[in-house]
Amino acid sequence: MSEENKNVVGRWFKEFWGNPWNPRIINELATSDIVVHYPMHEPKRGRAAVMKFITEFREAFPDLNFWGVGDLIAEGDLVVGRWEGGGTHTGPAFSDFRLGSLPAASGRKMTFAGTTVLRVREGRIAEELGQEDALTAMFQLGLIRLPEHNGTATRPGGELPAGWNNMPGYPEGPR
């Protein structure tokens, strides 16, 4: 059973999260009540919600691609996989991030990693519960920033220049 479940999950990772992706994989490998949940996004329940999410995500990030790293680990109906991936926001506005929306074609890139636990029921994906490095992705997309340091430097070498802790290339905004 574990090997069969790993084969199902391996196919799901490749055809759902890979690039190119196969939209038919949702009806083929997802249960009708599938739950997909990553902290960066609101939970999705059911094939229609998952299809809407991944279609909009891929329209906003046309080069979106995730791939497995390391071996899948299976026990009973659970399969665990580690992954890496990301994409460039060159498409329409995207508002599915919990921390905010991106305007159309922001040009911002995200690259991050995570671990996902999938529950397989009768040869189909019933749950995909992941933990991703959302903080890295949100910094890269400009949805969160560290505040400027306003105090006296207490570090060797003196005070750091303004903007030292923000990623280069992001427009300065109100603070």
Tab-separated table of N, CA and C in Angstrom, residues 32-166:
chain	number	residue	atom	x	y	z
A	32	SER	N	-13.367	13.970	-4.221
A	32	SER	CA	-14.299	15.084	-4.437
A	32	SER	C	-14.249	16.097	-3.299
A	33	ASP	N	-13.862	15.648	-2.102
A	33	ASP	CA	-13.809	16.540	-0.933
A	33	ASP	C	-12.372	16.871	-0.515
A	34	ILE	N	-11.440	16.843	-1.461
A	34	ILE	CA	-10.039	17.115	-1.165
A	34	ILE	C	-9.883	18.413	-0.377
A	35	VAL	N	-8.918	18.424	0.536
A	35	VAL	CA	-8.551	19.630	1.279
A	35	VAL	C	-7.088	19.920	0.966
A	36	VAL	N	-6.819	21.143	0.520
A	36	VAL	CA	-5.450	21.598	0.278
A	36	VAL	C	-5.242	22.810	1.175
A	37	HIS	N	-4.231	22.722	2.052
A	37	HIS	CA	-4.003	23.820	2.980
A	37	HIS	C	-2.517	24.073	3.182
A	38	TYR	N	-2.128	25.295	2.890
A	38	TYR	CA	-0.796	25.823	3.175
A	38	TYR	C	-1.007	27.135	3.910
A	39	PRO	N	-0.204	27.444	4.922
A	39	PRO	CA	-0.424	28.656	5.709
A	39	PRO	C	-0.439	29.951	4.897
A	40	MET	N	0.250	30.000	3.768
A	40	MET	CA	0.304	31.205	2.962
A	40	MET	C	-1.053	31.519	2.301
A	41	HIS	N	-1.912	30.510	2.196
A	41	HIS	CA	-3.211	30.653	1.520
A	41	HIS	C	-4.327	30.169	2.449
A	42	GLU	N	-5.528	30.601	2.176
A	42	GLU	CA	-6.689	30.056	2.878
A	42	GLU	C	-6.875	28.599	2.452
A	43	PRO	N	-7.395	27.740	3.322
A	43	PRO	CA	-7.628	26.341	2.934
A	43	PRO	C	-8.616	26.246	1.764
A	44	LYS	N	-8.391	25.259	0.920
A	44	LYS	CA	-9.280	24.979	-0.216
A	44	LYS	C	-9.925	23.619	0.021
A	45	ARG	N	-11.237	23.540	-0.215
A	45	ARG	CA	-11.952	22.272	-0.023
A	45	ARG	C	-12.768	21.965	-1.269
A	46	GLY	N	-12.561	20.764	-1.802
A	46	GLY	CA	-13.294	20.312	-2.979
A	46	GLY	C	-12.520	20.572	-4.262
A	47	ARG	N	-12.805	19.764	-5.263
A	47	ARG	CA	-12.097	19.866	-6.543
A	47	ARG	C	-12.252	21.229	-7.200
A	48	ALA	N	-13.461	21.787	-7.168
A	48	ALA	CA	-13.690	23.076	-7.826
A	48	ALA	C	-12.837	24.174	-7.190
A	49	ALA	N	-12.766	24.209	-5.870
A	49	ALA	CA	-11.974	25.230	-5.177
A	49	ALA	C	-10.485	25.050	-5.457
A	50	VAL	N	-10.034	23.789	-5.496
A	50	VAL	CA	-8.631	23.512	-5.776
A	50	VAL	C	-8.310	23.901	-7.218
A	51	MET	N	-9.189	23.593	-8.156
A	51	MET	CA	-8.978	23.957	-9.559
A	51	MET	C	-8.916	25.482	-9.719
A	52	LYS	N	-9.827	26.198	-9.070
A	52	LYS	CA	-9.837	27.665	-9.147
A	52	LYS	C	-8.532	28.226	-8.594
A	53	PHE	N	-8.110	27.731	-7.445
A	53	PHE	CA	-6.876	28.196	-6.817
A	53	PHE	C	-5.674	27.989	-7.726
A	54	ILE	N	-5.456	26.762	-8.186
A	54	ILE	CA	-4.242	26.473	-8.948
A	54	ILE	C	-4.275	27.162	-10.309
A	55	THR	N	-5.458	27.312	-10.907
A	55	THR	CA	-5.561	28.013	-12.194
A	55	THR	C	-5.178	29.482	-12.024
A	56	GLU	N	-5.716	30.139	-10.988
A	56	GLU	CA	-5.381	31.548	-10.747
A	56	GLU	C	-3.916	31.710	-10.352
A	57	PHE	N	-3.398	30.797	-9.551
A	57	PHE	CA	-1.995	30.845	-9.138
A	57	PHE	C	-1.094	30.751	-10.369
A	58	ARG	N	-1.411	29.836	-11.275
A	58	ARG	CA	-0.600	29.635	-12.475
A	58	ARG	C	-0.780	30.754	-13.500
A	59	GLU	N	-1.947	31.394	-13.530
A	59	GLU	CA	-2.115	32.548	-14.417
A	59	GLU	C	-1.256	33.711	-13.917
A	60	ALA	N	-1.200	33.892	-12.606
A	60	ALA	CA	-0.407	34.972	-12.023
A	60	ALA	C	1.093	34.685	-12.101
A	61	PHE	N	1.448	33.412	-11.956
A	61	PHE	CA	2.846	32.970	-11.985
A	61	PHE	C	2.987	31.910	-13.083
A	62	PRO	N	3.063	32.319	-14.371
A	62	PRO	CA	3.066	31.348	-15.469
A	62	PRO	C	4.212	30.335	-15.419
A	63	ASP	N	5.325	30.696	-14.803
A	63	ASP	CA	6.446	29.761	-14.723
A	63	ASP	C	6.454	28.984	-13.402
A	64	LEU	N	5.359	29.018	-12.658
A	64	LEU	CA	5.265	28.325	-11.377
A	64	LEU	C	5.688	26.869	-11.534
A	65	ASN	N	6.574	26.430	-10.650
A	65	ASN	CA	7.075	25.063	-10.737
A	65	ASN	C	7.579	24.643	-9.366
A	66	PHE	N	7.134	23.491	-8.912
A	66	PHE	CA	7.612	22.896	-7.671
A	66	PHE	C	8.034	21.470	-7.971
A	67	TRP	N	9.060	21.009	-7.283
A	67	TRP	CA	9.564	19.660	-7.500
A	67	TRP	C	9.982	19.055	-6.171
A	68	GLY	N	9.882	17.751	-6.118
A	68	GLY	CA	10.266	17.033	-4.912
A	68	GLY	C	11.763	16.988	-4.741
A	69	VAL	N	12.204	17.034	-3.481
A	69	VAL	CA	13.617	16.853	-3.157
A	69	VAL	C	13.684	15.734	-2.119
A	70	GLY	N	14.534	14.787	-2.365
A	70	GLY	CA	14.628	13.652	-1.457
A	70	GLY	C	13.540	12.632	-1.741
A	71	ASP	N	13.565	11.583	-0.956
A	71	ASP	CA	12.617	10.491	-1.128
A	71	ASP	C	11.295	10.795	-0.429
A	72	LEU	N	10.208	10.267	-0.994
A	72	LEU	CA	8.923	10.303	-0.312
A	72	LEU	C	8.953	9.276	0.819
A	73	ILE	N	8.291	9.598	1.913
A	73	ILE	CA	8.208	8.694	3.059
A	73	ILE	C	6.737	8.348	3.246
A	74	ALA	N	6.425	7.071	3.346
A	74	ALA	CA	5.033	6.634	3.462
A	74	ALA	C	4.844	5.745	4.677
A	75	GLU	N	3.707	5.946	5.330
A	75	GLU	CA	3.285	5.115	6.459
A	75	GLU	C	1.769	5.066	6.428
A	76	GLY	N	1.204	3.899	6.235
A	76	GLY	CA	-0.246	3.780	6.152
A	76	GLY	C	-0.786	4.595	4.999
A	77	ASP	N	-1.754	5.469	5.287
A	77	ASP	CA	-2.353	6.288	4.225
A	77	ASP	C	-1.690	7.657	4.081
A	78	LEU	N	-0.582	7.892	4.798
A	78	LEU	CA	0.114	9.183	4.750
A	78	LEU	C	1.401	9.082	3.955
A	79	VAL	N	1.668	10.129	3.171
A	79	VAL	CA	2.914	10.242	2.428
A	79	VAL	C	3.461	11.643	2.687
A	80	VAL	N	4.741	11.711	3.014
A	80	VAL	CA	5.401	12.979	3.298
A	80	VAL	C	6.440	13.239	2.223
A	81	GLY	N	6.453	14.478	1.726
A	81	GLY	CA	7.442	14.863	0.728
A	81	GLY	C	7.984	16.245	1.001
A	82	ARG	N	9.267	16.414	0.717
A	82	ARG	CA	9.892	17.736	0.781
A	82	ARG	C	9.989	18.266	-0.641
A	83	TRP	N	9.917	19.590	-0.784
A	83	TRP	CA	9.907	20.173	-2.113
A	83	TRP	C	10.573	21.542	-2.114
A	84	GLU	N	10.872	22.010	-3.307
A	84	GLU	CA	11.370	23.361	-3.552
A	84	GLU	C	10.652	23.885	-4.783
A	85	GLY	N	10.643	25.181	-4.952
A	85	GLY	CA	10.062	25.746	-6.158
A	85	GLY	C	9.776	27.220	-6.027
A	86	GLY	N	8.976	27.694	-6.970
A	86	GLY	CA	8.613	29.102	-6.979
A	86	GLY	C	8.180	29.536	-8.357
A	87	GLY	N	8.257	30.836	-8.581
A	87	GLY	CA	7.855	31.385	-9.867
A	87	GLY	C	7.990	32.891	-9.876
A	88	THR	N	7.703	33.473	-11.048
A	88	THR	CA	7.784	34.910	-11.255
A	88	THR	C	6.386	35.443	-11.530
A	89	HIS	N	6.008	36.494	-10.815
A	89	HIS	CA	4.680	37.068	-10.981
A	89	HIS	C	4.666	37.995	-12.194
A	90	THR	N	4.300	37.441	-13.351
A	90	THR	CA	4.229	38.219	-14.592
A	90	THR	C	2.810	38.277	-15.144
A	91	GLY	N	1.859	37.668	-14.445
A	91	GLY	CA	0.481	37.608	-14.919
A	91	GLY	C	-0.422	38.595	-14.212
A	92	PRO	N	-1.723	38.267	-14.170
A	92	PRO	CA	-2.701	39.168	-13.558
A	92	PRO	C	-2.484	39.332	-12.059
A	93	ALA	N	-3.191	40.309	-11.491
A	93	ALA	CA	-3.149	40.525	-10.045
A	93	ALA	C	-3.496	39.221	-9.336
A	94	PHE	N	-2.924	39.029	-8.163
A	94	PHE	CA	-3.157	37.799	-7.411
A	94	PHE	C	-3.455	38.168	-5.973
A	95	SER	N	-4.606	37.714	-5.484
A	95	SER	CA	-5.039	38.132	-4.148
A	95	SER	C	-5.261	36.973	-3.190
A	96	ASP	N	-4.696	35.809	-3.465
A	96	ASP	CA	-4.941	34.659	-2.609
A	96	ASP	C	-3.959	34.536	-1.447
A	97	PHE	N	-2.971	35.406	-1.355
A	97	PHE	CA	-2.066	35.359	-0.212
A	97	PHE	C	-2.750	35.967	1.003
A	98	ARG	N	-2.598	35.336	2.159
A	98	ARG	CA	-3.212	35.846	3.386
A	98	ARG	C	-2.677	37.222	3.768
A	99	LEU	N	-1.445	37.531	3.371
A	99	LEU	CA	-0.833	38.788	3.792
A	99	LEU	C	-1.037	39.930	2.815
A	100	GLY	N	-1.735	39.705	1.732
A	100	GLY	CA	-1.977	40.804	0.811
A	100	GLY	C	-2.027	40.358	-0.630
A	101	SER	N	-2.248	41.325	-1.487
A	101	SER	CA	-2.403	41.081	-2.915
A	101	SER	C	-1.217	41.652	-3.680
A	102	LEU	N	-1.002	41.089	-4.851
A	102	LEU	CA	0.012	41.602	-5.760
A	102	LEU	C	-0.689	42.264	-6.935
A	103	PRO	N	-0.236	43.460	-7.337
A	103	PRO	CA	-0.802	44.068	-8.542
A	103	PRO	C	-0.378	43.268	-9.764
A	104	ALA	N	-1.032	43.458	-10.856
A	104	ALA	CA	-0.714	42.709	-12.076
A	104	ALA	C	0.765	42.868	-12.435
A	105	ALA	N	1.349	41.765	-12.868
A	105	ALA	CA	2.709	41.726	-13.421
A	105	ALA	C	3.722	42.493	-12.570
A	106	SER	N	3.789	42.185	-11.290
A	106	SER	CA	4.741	42.876	-10.410
A	106	SER	C	6.187	42.541	-10.760
A	107	GLY	N	6.412	41.425	-11.439
A	107	GLY	CA	7.760	41.018	-11.794
A	107	GLY	C	8.542	40.416	-10.639
A	108	ARG	N	7.914	40.288	-9.498
A	108	ARG	CA	8.603	39.760	-8.319
A	108	ARG	C	8.727	38.239	-8.407
A	109	LYS	N	9.857	37.751	-7.928
A	109	LYS	CA	10.140	36.317	-7.953
A	109	LYS	C	10.108	35.767	-6.541
A	110	MET	N	9.653	34.528	-6.436
A	110	MET	CA	9.700	33.826	-5.153
A	110	MET	C	10.317	32.459	-5.374
A	111	THR	N	11.188	32.086	-4.462
A	111	THR	CA	11.786	30.761	-4.447
A	111	THR	C	11.817	30.330	-2.993
A	112	PHE	N	11.230	29.188	-2.690
A	112	PHE	CA	11.155	28.744	-1.307
A	112	PHE	C	10.966	27.239	-1.263
A	113	ALA	N	10.910	26.690	-0.066
A	113	ALA	CA	10.831	25.239	0.112
A	113	ALA	C	9.795	24.907	1.174
A	114	GLY	N	9.470	23.635	1.271
A	114	GLY	CA	8.512	23.213	2.284
A	114	GLY	C	8.424	21.704	2.389
A	115	THR	N	7.540	21.286	3.272
A	115	THR	CA	7.259	19.870	3.501
A	115	THR	C	5.755	19.686	3.492
A	116	THR	N	5.296	18.633	2.862
A	116	THR	CA	3.866	18.382	2.729
A	116	THR	C	3.539	16.969	3.182
A	117	VAL	N	2.417	16.848	3.883
A	117	VAL	CA	1.872	15.551	4.271
A	117	VAL	C	0.583	15.369	3.477
A	118	LEU	N	0.504	14.278	2.738
A	118	LEU	CA	-0.684	13.991	1.940
A	118	LEU	C	-1.327	12.715	2.443
A	119	ARG	N	-2.647	12.728	2.529
A	119	ARG	CA	-3.399	11.529	2.913
A	119	ARG	C	-4.038	10.964	1.659
A	120	VAL	N	-3.776	9.700	1.412
A	120	VAL	CA	-4.305	9.021	0.228
A	120	VAL	C	-5.441	8.109	0.680
A	121	ARG	N	-6.578	8.253	0.005
A	121	ARG	CA	-7.753	7.427	0.300
A	121	ARG	C	-8.193	6.745	-0.983
A	122	GLU	N	-8.147	5.419	-0.988
A	122	GLU	CA	-8.559	4.613	-2.142
A	122	GLU	C	-7.896	5.075	-3.435
A	123	GLY	N	-6.582	5.348	-3.364
A	123	GLY	CA	-5.817	5.710	-4.545
A	123	GLY	C	-5.937	7.154	-4.987
A	124	ARG	N	-6.545	7.995	-4.158
A	124	ARG	CA	-6.712	9.414	-4.503
A	124	ARG	C	-6.225	10.300	-3.361
A	125	ILE	N	-5.842	11.519	-3.705
A	125	ILE	CA	-5.400	12.484	-2.708
A	125	ILE	C	-6.634	13.044	-1.994
A	126	ALA	N	-6.714	12.839	-0.674
A	126	ALA	CA	-7.830	13.358	0.121
A	126	ALA	C	-7.442	14.634	0.853
A	127	GLU	N	-6.173	14.728	1.267
A	127	GLU	CA	-5.690	15.920	1.975
A	127	GLU	C	-4.260	16.210	1.557
A	128	GLU	N	-3.976	17.493	1.427
A	128	GLU	CA	-2.611	17.966	1.207
A	128	GLU	C	-2.394	19.093	2.205
A	129	LEU	N	-1.642	18.804	3.242
A	129	LEU	CA	-1.395	19.768	4.306
A	129	LEU	C	0.090	20.079	4.310
A	130	GLY	N	0.427	21.327	4.033
A	130	GLY	CA	1.831	21.677	3.887
A	130	GLY	C	2.293	22.742	4.844
A	131	GLN	N	3.579	22.778	5.007
A	131	GLN	CA	4.238	23.821	5.772
A	131	GLN	C	5.334	24.366	4.880
A	132	GLU	N	5.161	25.620	4.439
A	132	GLU	CA	6.131	26.204	3.541
A	132	GLU	C	6.865	27.346	4.223
A	133	ASP	N	7.969	27.739	3.619
A	133	ASP	CA	8.727	28.881	4.113
A	133	ASP	C	8.045	30.152	3.611
A	134	ALA	N	6.855	30.405	4.132
A	134	ALA	CA	6.042	31.538	3.693
A	134	ALA	C	6.741	32.861	3.955
A	135	LEU	N	7.493	32.956	5.043
A	135	LEU	CA	8.178	34.200	5.367
A	135	LEU	C	9.137	34.599	4.246
A	136	THR	N	9.899	33.637	3.740
A	136	THR	CA	10.813	33.920	2.631
A	136	THR	C	10.039	34.387	1.403
A	137	ALA	N	8.975	33.678	1.052
A	137	ALA	CA	8.187	34.058	-0.128
A	137	ALA	C	7.572	35.445	0.038
A	138	MET	N	7.037	35.744	1.220
A	138	MET	CA	6.396	37.041	1.441
A	138	MET	C	7.405	38.188	1.393
A	139	PHE	N	8.628	37.963	1.906
A	139	PHE	CA	9.695	38.968	1.772
A	139	PHE	C	10.017	39.185	0.306
A	140	GLN	N	10.192	38.103	-0.436
A	140	GLN	CA	10.557	38.212	-1.844
A	140	GLN	C	9.483	38.920	-2.659
A	141	LEU	N	8.230	38.717	-2.300
A	141	LEU	CA	7.127	39.337	-3.035
A	141	LEU	C	6.833	40.746	-2.550
A	142	GLY	N	7.518	41.185	-1.509
A	142	GLY	CA	7.331	42.538	-1.003
A	142	GLY	C	6.084	42.714	-0.163
A	143	LEU	N	5.486	41.612	0.284
A	143	LEU	CA	4.265	41.706	1.075
A	143	LEU	C	4.539	41.965	2.558
A	144	ILE	N	5.768	41.701	2.986
A	144	ILE	CA	6.175	42.087	4.335
A	144	ILE	C	7.575	42.662	4.253
A	145	ARG	N	7.863	43.568	5.160
A	145	ARG	CA	9.176	44.201	5.253
A	145	ARG	C	9.517	44.364	6.720
A	146	LEU	N	10.791	44.368	6.994
A	146	LEU	CA	11.233	44.644	8.348
A	146	LEU	C	11.210	46.155	8.567
A	147	PRO	N	10.878	46.594	9.771
A	147	PRO	CA	10.902	48.039	10.033
A	147	PRO	C	12.338	48.544	10.062
A	148	GLU	N	12.499	49.812	9.733
A	148	GLU	CA	13.818	50.442	9.825
A	148	GLU	C	14.225	50.530	11.276
A	149	HIS	N	15.503	50.422	11.521
A	149	HIS	CA	16.046	50.561	12.865
A	149	HIS	C	16.219	52.044	13.156
A	150	ASN	N	15.609	52.551	14.225
A	150	ASN	CA	15.676	53.967	14.551
A	150	ASN	C	16.561	54.269	15.756
A	151	GLY	N	17.027	53.248	16.427
A	151	GLY	CA	17.820	53.463	17.635
A	151	GLY	C	19.297	53.603	17.343
A	152	THR	N	20.067	53.796	18.393
A	152	THR	CA	21.513	53.888	18.287
A	152	THR	C	22.070	52.487	18.070
A	153	ALA	N	22.990	52.394	17.159
A	153	ALA	CA	23.590	51.092	16.870
A	153	ALA	C	24.402	50.611	18.062
A	154	THR	N	24.260	49.366	18.385
A	154	THR	CA	25.039	48.765	19.460
A	154	THR	C	25.876	47.638	18.887
A	155	ARG	N	26.313	47.810	17.671
A	155	ARG	CA	27.077	46.760	17.023
A	155	ARG	C	28.463	47.272	16.657
A	156	PRO	N	29.421	46.379	16.627
A	156	PRO	CA	30.769	46.792	16.203
A	156	PRO	C	30.709	47.331	14.786
A	157	GLY	N	31.440	48.359	14.519
A	157	GLY	CA	31.473	48.917	13.179
A	157	GLY	C	30.519	50.074	12.985
A	158	GLY	N	29.679	50.351	13.973
A	158	GLY	CA	28.806	51.520	13.897
A	158	GLY	C	27.430	51.226	13.344
A	159	GLU	N	26.702	52.306	13.106
A	159	GLU	CA	25.313	52.231	12.684
A	159	GLU	C	25.198	51.736	11.245
A	160	LEU	N	24.130	51.040	10.965
A	160	LEU	CA	23.874	50.552	9.610
A	160	LEU	C	23.121	51.612	8.817
A	161	PRO	N	23.341	51.682	7.512
A	161	PRO	CA	22.641	52.687	6.706
A	161	PRO	C	21.149	52.371	6.585
A	162	ALA	N	20.358	53.412	6.322
A	162	ALA	CA	18.914	53.224	6.119
A	162	ALA	C	18.686	52.224	5.002
A	163	GLY	N	17.708	51.352	5.183
A	163	GLY	CA	17.367	50.363	4.169
A	163	GLY	C	18.209	49.105	4.212
A	164	TRP	N	19.092	48.984	5.182
A	164	TRP	CA	20.006	47.842	5.258
A	164	TRP	C	19.290	46.513	5.336
A	165	ASN	N	18.086	46.480	5.904
A	165	ASN	CA	17.427	45.197	6.139
A	165	ASN	C	16.322	44.894	5.152
A	166	ASN	N	16.197	45.664	4.108
A	166	ASN	CA	15.169	45.388	3.105
A	166	ASN	C	15.825	44.890	1.834
